[in-house]
PDB file of C-alpha atoms in Angstrom:
ATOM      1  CA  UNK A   1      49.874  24.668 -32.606  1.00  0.00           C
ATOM      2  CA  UNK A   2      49.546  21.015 -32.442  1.00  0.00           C
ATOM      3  CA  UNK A   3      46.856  21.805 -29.402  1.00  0.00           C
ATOM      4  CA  UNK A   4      45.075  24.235 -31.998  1.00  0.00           C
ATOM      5  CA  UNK A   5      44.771  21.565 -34.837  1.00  0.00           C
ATOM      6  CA  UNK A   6      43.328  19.097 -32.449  1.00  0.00           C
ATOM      7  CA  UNK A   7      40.560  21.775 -31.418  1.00  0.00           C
ATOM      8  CA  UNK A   8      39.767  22.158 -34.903  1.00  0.00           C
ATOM      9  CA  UNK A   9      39.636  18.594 -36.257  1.00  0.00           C
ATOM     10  CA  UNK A  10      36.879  16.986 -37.765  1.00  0.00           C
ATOM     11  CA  UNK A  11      36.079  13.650 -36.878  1.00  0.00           C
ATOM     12  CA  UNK A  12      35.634  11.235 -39.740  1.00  0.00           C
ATOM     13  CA  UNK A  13      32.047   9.492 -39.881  1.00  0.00           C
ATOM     14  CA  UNK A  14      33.333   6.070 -38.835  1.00  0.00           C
ATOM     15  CA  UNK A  15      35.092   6.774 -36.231  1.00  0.00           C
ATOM     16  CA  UNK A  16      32.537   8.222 -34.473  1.00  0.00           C
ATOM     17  CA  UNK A  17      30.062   5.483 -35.954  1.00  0.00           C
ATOM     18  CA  UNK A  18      32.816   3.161 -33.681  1.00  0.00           C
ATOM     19  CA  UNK A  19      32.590   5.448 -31.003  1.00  0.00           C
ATOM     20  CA  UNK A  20      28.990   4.912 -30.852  1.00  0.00           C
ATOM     21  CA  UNK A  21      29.272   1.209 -30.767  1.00  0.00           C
ATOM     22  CA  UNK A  22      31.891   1.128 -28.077  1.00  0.00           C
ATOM     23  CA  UNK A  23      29.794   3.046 -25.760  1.00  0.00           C
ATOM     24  CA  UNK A  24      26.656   0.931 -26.876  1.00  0.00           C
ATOM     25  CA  UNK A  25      28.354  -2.626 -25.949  1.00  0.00           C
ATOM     26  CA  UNK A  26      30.233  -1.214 -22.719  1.00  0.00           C
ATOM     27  CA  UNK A  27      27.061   0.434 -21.200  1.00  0.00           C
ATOM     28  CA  UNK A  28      25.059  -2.943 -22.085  1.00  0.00           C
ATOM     29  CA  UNK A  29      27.812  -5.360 -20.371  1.00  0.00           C
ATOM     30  CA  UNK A  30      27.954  -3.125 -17.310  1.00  0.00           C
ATOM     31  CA  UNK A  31      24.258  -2.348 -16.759  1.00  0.00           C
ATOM     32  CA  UNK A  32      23.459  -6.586 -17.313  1.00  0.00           C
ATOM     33  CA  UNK A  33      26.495  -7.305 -15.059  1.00  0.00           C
ATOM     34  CA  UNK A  34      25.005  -4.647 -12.652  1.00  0.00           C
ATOM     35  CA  UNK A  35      21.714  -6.498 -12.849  1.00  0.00           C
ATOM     36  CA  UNK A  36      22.723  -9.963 -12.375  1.00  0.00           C
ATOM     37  CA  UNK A  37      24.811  -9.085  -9.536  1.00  0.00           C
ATOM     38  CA  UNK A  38      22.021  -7.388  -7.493  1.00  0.00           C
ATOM     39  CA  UNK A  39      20.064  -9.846  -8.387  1.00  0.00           C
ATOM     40  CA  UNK A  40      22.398 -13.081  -6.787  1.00  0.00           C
ATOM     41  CA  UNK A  41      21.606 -13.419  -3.483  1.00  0.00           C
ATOM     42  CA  UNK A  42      25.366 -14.189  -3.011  1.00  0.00           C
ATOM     43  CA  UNK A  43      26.278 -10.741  -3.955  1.00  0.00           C
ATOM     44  CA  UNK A  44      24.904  -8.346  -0.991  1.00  0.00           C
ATOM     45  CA  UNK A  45      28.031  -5.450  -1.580  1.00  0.00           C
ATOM     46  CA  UNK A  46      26.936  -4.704  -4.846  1.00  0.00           C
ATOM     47  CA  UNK A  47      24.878  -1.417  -4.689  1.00  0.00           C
ATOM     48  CA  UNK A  48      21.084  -1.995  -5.671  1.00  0.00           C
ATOM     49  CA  UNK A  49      18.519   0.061  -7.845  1.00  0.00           C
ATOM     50  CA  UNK A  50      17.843   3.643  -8.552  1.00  0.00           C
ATOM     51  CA  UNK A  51      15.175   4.456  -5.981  1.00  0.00           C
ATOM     52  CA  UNK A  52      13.172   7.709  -4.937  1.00  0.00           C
ATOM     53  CA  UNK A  53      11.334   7.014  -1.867  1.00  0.00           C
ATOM     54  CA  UNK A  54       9.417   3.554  -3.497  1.00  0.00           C
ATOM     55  CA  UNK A  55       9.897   4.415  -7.219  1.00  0.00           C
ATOM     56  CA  UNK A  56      11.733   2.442  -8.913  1.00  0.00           C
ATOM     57  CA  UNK A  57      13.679   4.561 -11.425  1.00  0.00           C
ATOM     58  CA  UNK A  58      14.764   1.783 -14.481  1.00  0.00           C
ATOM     59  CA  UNK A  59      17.977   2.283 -16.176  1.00  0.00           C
ATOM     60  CA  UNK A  60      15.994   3.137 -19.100  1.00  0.00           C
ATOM     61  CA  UNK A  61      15.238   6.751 -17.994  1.00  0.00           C
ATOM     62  CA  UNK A  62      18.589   7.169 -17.924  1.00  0.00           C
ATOM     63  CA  UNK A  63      19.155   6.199 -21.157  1.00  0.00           C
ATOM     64  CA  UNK A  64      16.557   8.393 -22.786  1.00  0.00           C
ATOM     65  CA  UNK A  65      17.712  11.321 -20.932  1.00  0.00           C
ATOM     66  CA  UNK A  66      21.670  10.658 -22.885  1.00  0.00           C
ATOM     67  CA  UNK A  67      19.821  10.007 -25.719  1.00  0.00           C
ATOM     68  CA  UNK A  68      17.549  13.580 -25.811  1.00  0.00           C
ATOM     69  CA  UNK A  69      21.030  14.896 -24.494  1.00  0.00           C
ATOM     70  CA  UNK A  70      23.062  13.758 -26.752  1.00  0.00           C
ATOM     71  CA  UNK A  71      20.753  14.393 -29.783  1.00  0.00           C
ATOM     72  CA  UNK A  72      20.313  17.533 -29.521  1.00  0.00           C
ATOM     73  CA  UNK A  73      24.272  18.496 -28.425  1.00  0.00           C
ATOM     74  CA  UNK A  74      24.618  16.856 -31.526  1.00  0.00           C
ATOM     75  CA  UNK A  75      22.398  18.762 -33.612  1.00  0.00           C
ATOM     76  CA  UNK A  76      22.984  21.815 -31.995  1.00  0.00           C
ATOM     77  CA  UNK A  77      27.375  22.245 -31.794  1.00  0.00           C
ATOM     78  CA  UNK A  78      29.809  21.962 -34.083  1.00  0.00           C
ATOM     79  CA  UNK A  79      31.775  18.384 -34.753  1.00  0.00           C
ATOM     80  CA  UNK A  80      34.872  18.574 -33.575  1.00  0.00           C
ATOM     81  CA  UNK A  81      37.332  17.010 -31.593  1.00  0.00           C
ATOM     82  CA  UNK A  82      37.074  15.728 -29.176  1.00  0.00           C
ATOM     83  CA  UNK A  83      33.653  16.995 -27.700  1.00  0.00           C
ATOM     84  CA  UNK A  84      31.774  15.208 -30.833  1.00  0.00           C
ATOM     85  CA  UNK A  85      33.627  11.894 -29.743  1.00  0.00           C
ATOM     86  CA  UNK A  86      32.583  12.357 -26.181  1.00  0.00           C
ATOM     87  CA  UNK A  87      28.707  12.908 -27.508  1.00  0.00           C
ATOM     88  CA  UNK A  88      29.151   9.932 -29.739  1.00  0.00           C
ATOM     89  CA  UNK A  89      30.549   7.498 -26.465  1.00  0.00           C
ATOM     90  CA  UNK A  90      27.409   9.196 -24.332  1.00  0.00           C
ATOM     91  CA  UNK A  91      24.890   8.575 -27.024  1.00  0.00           C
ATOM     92  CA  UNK A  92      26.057   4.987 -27.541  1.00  0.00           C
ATOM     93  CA  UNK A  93      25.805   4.534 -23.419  1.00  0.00           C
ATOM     94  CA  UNK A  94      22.219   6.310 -23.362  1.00  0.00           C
ATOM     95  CA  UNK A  95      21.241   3.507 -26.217  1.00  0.00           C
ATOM     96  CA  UNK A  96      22.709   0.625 -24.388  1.00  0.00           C
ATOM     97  CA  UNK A  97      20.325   1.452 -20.884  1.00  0.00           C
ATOM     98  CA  UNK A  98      17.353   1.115 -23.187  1.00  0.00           C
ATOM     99  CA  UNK A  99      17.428  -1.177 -25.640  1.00  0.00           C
ATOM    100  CA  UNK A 100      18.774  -3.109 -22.415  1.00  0.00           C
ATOM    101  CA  UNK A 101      15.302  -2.702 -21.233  1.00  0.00           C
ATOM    102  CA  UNK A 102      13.696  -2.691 -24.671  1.00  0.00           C
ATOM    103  CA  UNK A 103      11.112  -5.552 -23.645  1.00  0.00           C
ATOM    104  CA  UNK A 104       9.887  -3.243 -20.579  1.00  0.00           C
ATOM    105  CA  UNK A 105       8.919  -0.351 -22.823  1.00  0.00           C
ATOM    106  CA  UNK A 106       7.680  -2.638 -25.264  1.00  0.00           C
ATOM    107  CA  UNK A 107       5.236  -4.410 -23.404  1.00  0.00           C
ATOM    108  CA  UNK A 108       4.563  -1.335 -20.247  1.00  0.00           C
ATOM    109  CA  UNK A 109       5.947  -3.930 -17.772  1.00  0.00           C
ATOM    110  CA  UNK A 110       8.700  -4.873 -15.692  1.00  0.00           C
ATOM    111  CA  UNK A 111       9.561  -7.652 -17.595  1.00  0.00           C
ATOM    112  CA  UNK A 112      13.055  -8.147 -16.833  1.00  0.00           C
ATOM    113  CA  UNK A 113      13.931 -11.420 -15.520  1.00  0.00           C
ATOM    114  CA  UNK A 114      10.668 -12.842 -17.262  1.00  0.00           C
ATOM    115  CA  UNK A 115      10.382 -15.325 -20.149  1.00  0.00           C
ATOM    116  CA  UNK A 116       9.556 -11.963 -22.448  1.00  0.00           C
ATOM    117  CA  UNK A 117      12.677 -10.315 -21.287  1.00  0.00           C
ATOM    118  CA  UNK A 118      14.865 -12.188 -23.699  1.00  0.00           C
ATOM    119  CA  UNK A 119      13.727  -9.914 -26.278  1.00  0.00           C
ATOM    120  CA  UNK A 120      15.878  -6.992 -24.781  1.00  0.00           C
ATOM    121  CA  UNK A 121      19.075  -9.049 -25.828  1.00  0.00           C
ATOM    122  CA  UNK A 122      17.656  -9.691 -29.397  1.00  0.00           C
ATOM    123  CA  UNK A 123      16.998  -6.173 -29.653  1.00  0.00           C
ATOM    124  CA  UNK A 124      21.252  -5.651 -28.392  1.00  0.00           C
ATOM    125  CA  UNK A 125      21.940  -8.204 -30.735  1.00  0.00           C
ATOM    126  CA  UNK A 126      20.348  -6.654 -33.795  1.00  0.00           C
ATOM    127  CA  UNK A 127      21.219  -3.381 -33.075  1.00  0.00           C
ATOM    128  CA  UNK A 128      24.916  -4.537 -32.363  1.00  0.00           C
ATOM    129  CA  UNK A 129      25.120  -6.004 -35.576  1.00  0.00           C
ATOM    130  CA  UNK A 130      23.629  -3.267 -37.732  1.00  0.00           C
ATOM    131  CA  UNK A 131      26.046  -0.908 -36.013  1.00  0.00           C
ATOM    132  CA  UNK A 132      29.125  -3.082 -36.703  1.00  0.00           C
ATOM    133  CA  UNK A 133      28.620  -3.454 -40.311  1.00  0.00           C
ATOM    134  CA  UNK A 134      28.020  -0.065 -40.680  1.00  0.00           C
ATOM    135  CA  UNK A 135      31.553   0.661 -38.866  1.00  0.00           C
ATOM    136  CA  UNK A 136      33.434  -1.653 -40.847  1.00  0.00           C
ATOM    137  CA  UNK A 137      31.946   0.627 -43.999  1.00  0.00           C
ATOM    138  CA  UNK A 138      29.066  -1.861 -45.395  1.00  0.00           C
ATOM    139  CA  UNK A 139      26.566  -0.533 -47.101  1.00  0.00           C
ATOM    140  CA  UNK A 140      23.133  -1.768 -48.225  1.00  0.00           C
ATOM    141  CA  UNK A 141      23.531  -0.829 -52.132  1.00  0.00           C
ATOM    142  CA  UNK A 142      26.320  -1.297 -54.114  1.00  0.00           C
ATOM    143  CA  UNK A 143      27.524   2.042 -56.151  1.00  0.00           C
ATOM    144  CA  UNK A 144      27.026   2.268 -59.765  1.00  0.00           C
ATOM    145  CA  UNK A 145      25.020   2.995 -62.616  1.00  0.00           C
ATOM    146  CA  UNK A 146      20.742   3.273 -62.036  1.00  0.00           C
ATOM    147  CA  UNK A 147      20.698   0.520 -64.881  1.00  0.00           C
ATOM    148  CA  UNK A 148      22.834  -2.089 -63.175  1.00  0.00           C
ATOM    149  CA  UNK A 149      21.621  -0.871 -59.311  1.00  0.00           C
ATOM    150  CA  UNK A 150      17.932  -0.847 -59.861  1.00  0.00           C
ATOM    151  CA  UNK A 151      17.738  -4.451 -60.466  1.00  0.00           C
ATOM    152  CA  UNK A 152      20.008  -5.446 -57.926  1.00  0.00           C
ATOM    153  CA  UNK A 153      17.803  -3.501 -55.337  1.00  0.00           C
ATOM    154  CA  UNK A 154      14.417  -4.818 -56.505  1.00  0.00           C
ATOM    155  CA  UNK A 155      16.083  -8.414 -55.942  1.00  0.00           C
ATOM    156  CA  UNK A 156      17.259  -7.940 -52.858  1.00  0.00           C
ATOM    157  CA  UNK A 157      14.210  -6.300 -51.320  1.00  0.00           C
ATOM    158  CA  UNK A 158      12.395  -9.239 -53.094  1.00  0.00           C
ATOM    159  CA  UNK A 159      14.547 -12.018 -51.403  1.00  0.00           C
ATOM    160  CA  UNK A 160      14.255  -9.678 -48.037  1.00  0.00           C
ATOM    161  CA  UNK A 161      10.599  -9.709 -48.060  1.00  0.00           C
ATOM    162  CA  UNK A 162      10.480 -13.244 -48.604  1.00  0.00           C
ATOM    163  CA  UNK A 163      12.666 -14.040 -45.950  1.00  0.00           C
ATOM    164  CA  UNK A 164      10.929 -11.400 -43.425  1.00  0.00           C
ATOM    165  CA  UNK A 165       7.516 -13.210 -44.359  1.00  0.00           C
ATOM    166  CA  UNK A 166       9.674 -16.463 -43.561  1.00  0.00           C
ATOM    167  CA  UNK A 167       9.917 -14.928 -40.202  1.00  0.00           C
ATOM    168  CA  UNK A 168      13.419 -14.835 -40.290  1.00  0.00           C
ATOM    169  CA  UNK A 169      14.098 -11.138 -39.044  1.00  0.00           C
ATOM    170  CA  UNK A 170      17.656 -11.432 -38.271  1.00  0.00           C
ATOM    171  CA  UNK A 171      18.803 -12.577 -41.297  1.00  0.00           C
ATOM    172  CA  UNK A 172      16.383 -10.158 -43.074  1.00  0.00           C
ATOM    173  CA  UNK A 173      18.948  -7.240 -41.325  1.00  0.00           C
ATOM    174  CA  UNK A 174      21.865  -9.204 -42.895  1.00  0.00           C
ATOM    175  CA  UNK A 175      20.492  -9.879 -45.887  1.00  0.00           C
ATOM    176  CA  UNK A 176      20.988  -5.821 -46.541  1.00  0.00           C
ATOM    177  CA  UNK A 177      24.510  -5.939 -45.901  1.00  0.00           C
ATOM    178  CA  UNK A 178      25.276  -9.899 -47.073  1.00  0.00           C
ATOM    179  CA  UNK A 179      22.802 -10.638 -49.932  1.00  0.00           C
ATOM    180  CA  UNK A 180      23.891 -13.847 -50.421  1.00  0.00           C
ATOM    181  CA  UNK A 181      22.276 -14.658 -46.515  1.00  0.00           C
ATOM    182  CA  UNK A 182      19.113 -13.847 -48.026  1.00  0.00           C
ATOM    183  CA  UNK A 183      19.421 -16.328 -50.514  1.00  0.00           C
ATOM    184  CA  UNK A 184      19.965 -19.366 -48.357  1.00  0.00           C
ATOM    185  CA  UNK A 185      16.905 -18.475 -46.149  1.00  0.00           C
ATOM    186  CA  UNK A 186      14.397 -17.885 -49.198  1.00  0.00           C
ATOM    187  CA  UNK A 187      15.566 -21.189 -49.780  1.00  0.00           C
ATOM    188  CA  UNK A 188      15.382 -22.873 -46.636  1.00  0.00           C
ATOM    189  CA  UNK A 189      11.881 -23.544 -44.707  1.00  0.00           C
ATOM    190  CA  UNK A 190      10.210 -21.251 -42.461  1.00  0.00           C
ATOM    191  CA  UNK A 191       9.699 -20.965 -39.171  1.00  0.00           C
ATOM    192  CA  UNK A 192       7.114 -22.775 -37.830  1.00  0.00           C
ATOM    193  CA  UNK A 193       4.868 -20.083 -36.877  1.00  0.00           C
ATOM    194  CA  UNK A 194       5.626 -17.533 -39.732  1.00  0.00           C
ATOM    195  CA  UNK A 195       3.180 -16.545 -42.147  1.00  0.00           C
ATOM    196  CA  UNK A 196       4.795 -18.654 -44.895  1.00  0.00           C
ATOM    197  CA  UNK A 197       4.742 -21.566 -42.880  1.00  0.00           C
ATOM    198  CA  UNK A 198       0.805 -21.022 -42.055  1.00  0.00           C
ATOM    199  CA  UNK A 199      -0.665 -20.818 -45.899  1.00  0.00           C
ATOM    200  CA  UNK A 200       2.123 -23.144 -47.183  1.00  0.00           C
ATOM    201  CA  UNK A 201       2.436 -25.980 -44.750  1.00  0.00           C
ATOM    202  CA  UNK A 202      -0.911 -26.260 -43.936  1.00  0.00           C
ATOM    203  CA  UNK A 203      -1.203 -29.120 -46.099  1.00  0.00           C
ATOM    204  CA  UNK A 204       1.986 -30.360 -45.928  1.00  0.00           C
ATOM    205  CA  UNK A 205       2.377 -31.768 -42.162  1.00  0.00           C
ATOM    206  CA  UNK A 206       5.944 -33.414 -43.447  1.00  0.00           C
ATOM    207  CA  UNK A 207       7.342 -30.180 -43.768  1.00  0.00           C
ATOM    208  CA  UNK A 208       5.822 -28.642 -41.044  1.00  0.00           C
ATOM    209  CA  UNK A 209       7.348 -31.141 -38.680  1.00  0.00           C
ATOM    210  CA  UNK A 210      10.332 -30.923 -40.027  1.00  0.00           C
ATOM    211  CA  UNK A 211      10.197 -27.225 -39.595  1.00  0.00           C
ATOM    212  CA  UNK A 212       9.064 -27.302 -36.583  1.00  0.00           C
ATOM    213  CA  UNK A 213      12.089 -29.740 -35.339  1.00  0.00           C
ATOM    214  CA  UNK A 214      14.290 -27.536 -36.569  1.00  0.00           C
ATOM    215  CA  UNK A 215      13.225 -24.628 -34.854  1.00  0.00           C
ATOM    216  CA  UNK A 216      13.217 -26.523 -31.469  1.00  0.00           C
ATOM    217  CA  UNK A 217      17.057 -27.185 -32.138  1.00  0.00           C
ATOM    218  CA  UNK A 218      17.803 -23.394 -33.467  1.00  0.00           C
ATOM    219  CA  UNK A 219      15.510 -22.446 -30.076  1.00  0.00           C
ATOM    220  CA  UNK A 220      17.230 -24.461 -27.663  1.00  0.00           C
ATOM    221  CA  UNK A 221      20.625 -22.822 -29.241  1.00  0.00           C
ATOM    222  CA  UNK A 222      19.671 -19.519 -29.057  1.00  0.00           C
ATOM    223  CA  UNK A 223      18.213 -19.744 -25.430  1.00  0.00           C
ATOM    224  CA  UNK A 224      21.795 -20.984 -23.996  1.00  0.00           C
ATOM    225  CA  UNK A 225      23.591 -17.886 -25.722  1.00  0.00           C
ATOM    226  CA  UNK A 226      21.199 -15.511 -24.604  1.00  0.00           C
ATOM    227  CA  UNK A 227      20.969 -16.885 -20.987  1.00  0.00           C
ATOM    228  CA  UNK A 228      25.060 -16.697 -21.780  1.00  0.00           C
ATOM    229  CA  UNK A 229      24.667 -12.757 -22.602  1.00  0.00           C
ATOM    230  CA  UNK A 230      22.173 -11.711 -20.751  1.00  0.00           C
ATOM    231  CA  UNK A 231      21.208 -14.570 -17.761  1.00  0.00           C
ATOM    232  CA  UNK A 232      18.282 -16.768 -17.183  1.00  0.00           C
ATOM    233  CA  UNK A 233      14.787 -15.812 -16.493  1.00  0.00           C
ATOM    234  CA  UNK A 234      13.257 -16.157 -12.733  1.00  0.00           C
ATOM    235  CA  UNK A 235      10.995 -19.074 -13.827  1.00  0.00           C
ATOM    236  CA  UNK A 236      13.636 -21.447 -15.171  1.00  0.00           C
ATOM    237  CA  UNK A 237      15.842 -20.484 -12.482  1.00  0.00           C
ATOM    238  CA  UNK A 238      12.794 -21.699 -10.318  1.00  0.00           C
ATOM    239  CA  UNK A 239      12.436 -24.963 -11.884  1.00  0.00           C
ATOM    240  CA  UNK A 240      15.787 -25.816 -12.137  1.00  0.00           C
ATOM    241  CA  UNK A 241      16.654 -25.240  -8.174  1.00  0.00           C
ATOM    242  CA  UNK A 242      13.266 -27.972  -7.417  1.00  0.00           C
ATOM    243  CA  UNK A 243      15.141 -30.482  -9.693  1.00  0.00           C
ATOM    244  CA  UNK A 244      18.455 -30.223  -7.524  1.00  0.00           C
ATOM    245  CA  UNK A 245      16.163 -30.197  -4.299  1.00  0.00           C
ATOM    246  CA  UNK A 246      14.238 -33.257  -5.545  1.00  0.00           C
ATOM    247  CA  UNK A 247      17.740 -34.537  -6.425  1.00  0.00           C
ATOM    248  CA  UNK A 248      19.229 -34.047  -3.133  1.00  0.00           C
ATOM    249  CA  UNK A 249      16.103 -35.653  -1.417  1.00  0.00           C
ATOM    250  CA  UNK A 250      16.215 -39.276  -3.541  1.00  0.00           C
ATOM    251  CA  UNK A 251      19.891 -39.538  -3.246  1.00  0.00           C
ATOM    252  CA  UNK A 252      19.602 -40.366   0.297  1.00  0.00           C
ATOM    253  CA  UNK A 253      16.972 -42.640  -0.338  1.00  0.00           C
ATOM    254  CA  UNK A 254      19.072 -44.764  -2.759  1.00  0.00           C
ATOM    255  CA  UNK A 255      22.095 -44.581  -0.522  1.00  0.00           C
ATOM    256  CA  UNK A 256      19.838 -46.110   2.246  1.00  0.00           C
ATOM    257  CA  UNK A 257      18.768 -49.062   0.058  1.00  0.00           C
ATOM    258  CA  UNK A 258      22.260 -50.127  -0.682  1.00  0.00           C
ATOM    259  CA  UNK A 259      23.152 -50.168   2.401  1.00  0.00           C
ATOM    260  CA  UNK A 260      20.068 -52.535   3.577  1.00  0.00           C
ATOM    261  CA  UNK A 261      21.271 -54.758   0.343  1.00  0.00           C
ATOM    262  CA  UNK A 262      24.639 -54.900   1.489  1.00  0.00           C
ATOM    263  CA  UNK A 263      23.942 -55.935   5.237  1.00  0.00           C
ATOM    264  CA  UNK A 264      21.708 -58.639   3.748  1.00  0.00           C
TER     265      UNK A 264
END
């Protein structure tokens, strides 16, 4: 009996909304792992890429193939335990391989490990927090009345647009679940290169410095976590192994002239 009711159950909209999400973050953490491991040449047991004779078959394809899967399954059965669960882990994976290479079929090109490649993990990062506030049973819109939710709406679309034209697009996403978020970057300046910034600090070079110091520090933030998350692109890595060689090479150099001080 107990094996009957299990059959039958219907799984409640958040939990597979969480099931979703786990599968999401797990497939993204193993697939970058994957990645950064074949790609340190100190790692040579870790197996490399998806190849047919010399394709190159991205993780992507993958993902889009769970994702058509899974969609339709979806569609197509009936929800219940545990075979909607399963869908919901597989669809989250199938997302996960893509938006992991999100910048490749944005831009047509293998863009991994380049400079443009950091906007795969933005993409993560917004979708990961969309999804969690959505599991934790945010919504948008408050409940109520039309009278007292109209106005609420038009105000917070209002303060989204004007953060969004700020060029602020990840507090824009927040600003739907946390309104008060919106309010605090309507407030604050824009980003340098935003639209706002262009017709409104064109005459103002004060604040456009100031804005554009700020970004530099928010940039300089946000380029440590991501190389955290996600590693650092090929040309950095580049410039930063010259350094320690040009390092390696003067140390030497000024070990040699102490020495020639000392004897004197």
């Amino acid at each position: 009996m107990p094996a009957l009711v299990l059959a039958t159950a219907h799984p409640s909209a958040k939990t597979l909304a969480l099931w979703v999400l786990a599968g999401f973050l797990g497939s993204f953490i193993f697939i970058r792992t994957s990645a950064r491991l074949m790609r340190s040449p100190k790692v040579t047991w870790w197996p490399g890429s998806v190849k047919s004779g010399d394709l190159h078959i991205h993780h992507l394809v993958w993902g889009i193939i769970l994702l058509l899967l899974c969609g339709f399954l979806g569609f197509g059965t009936e929800h219940v335990t545990p075979w909607t669960q399963i869908l919901a882990v597989l669809f989250g994976i199938g997302a996960g391989f893509t938006l992991d290479e999100f910048a490749l079929w944005l831009r047509l090109e293998d863009v991994y490990w380049a400079e443009q490649g950091r906007e795969s993990v933005q993409a993560v990062m917004i979708a990961a927090t969309f999804a969690g506030f959505i599991v934790i049973g945010a919504v948008p819109y408050p409940e109520g009345s039309a009278e007292a939710v109209i106005p609420f709406v038009l105000l917070d679309l209002f303060v989204i647009v004007v953060v969004l034209y700020k060029g602020k697009y990840f507090m824009a996403l927040i600003t739907l679940f946390v309104p008060f978020v919106g309010w605090v970057g309507a407030i604050r300046l824009a980003r340098p290169k935003s639209r706002w910034a262009r017709r409104r600090y064109e005459n103002k070079p004060k604040k456009l410095e100031k804005a554009k110091m700020r970004e530099d520090r928010w940039e300089r933030r946000r380029r440590k976590f991501q190389d955290v998350i996600g590693g650092t692109p090929t040309v950095e890595l580049e410039a930063r192994s010259k350094e320690e060689e040009l390092e390696k090479v003067e140390e030497p150099e000024k070990v040699d002239e102490s020495e020639k001080v000392e004897q004197r």
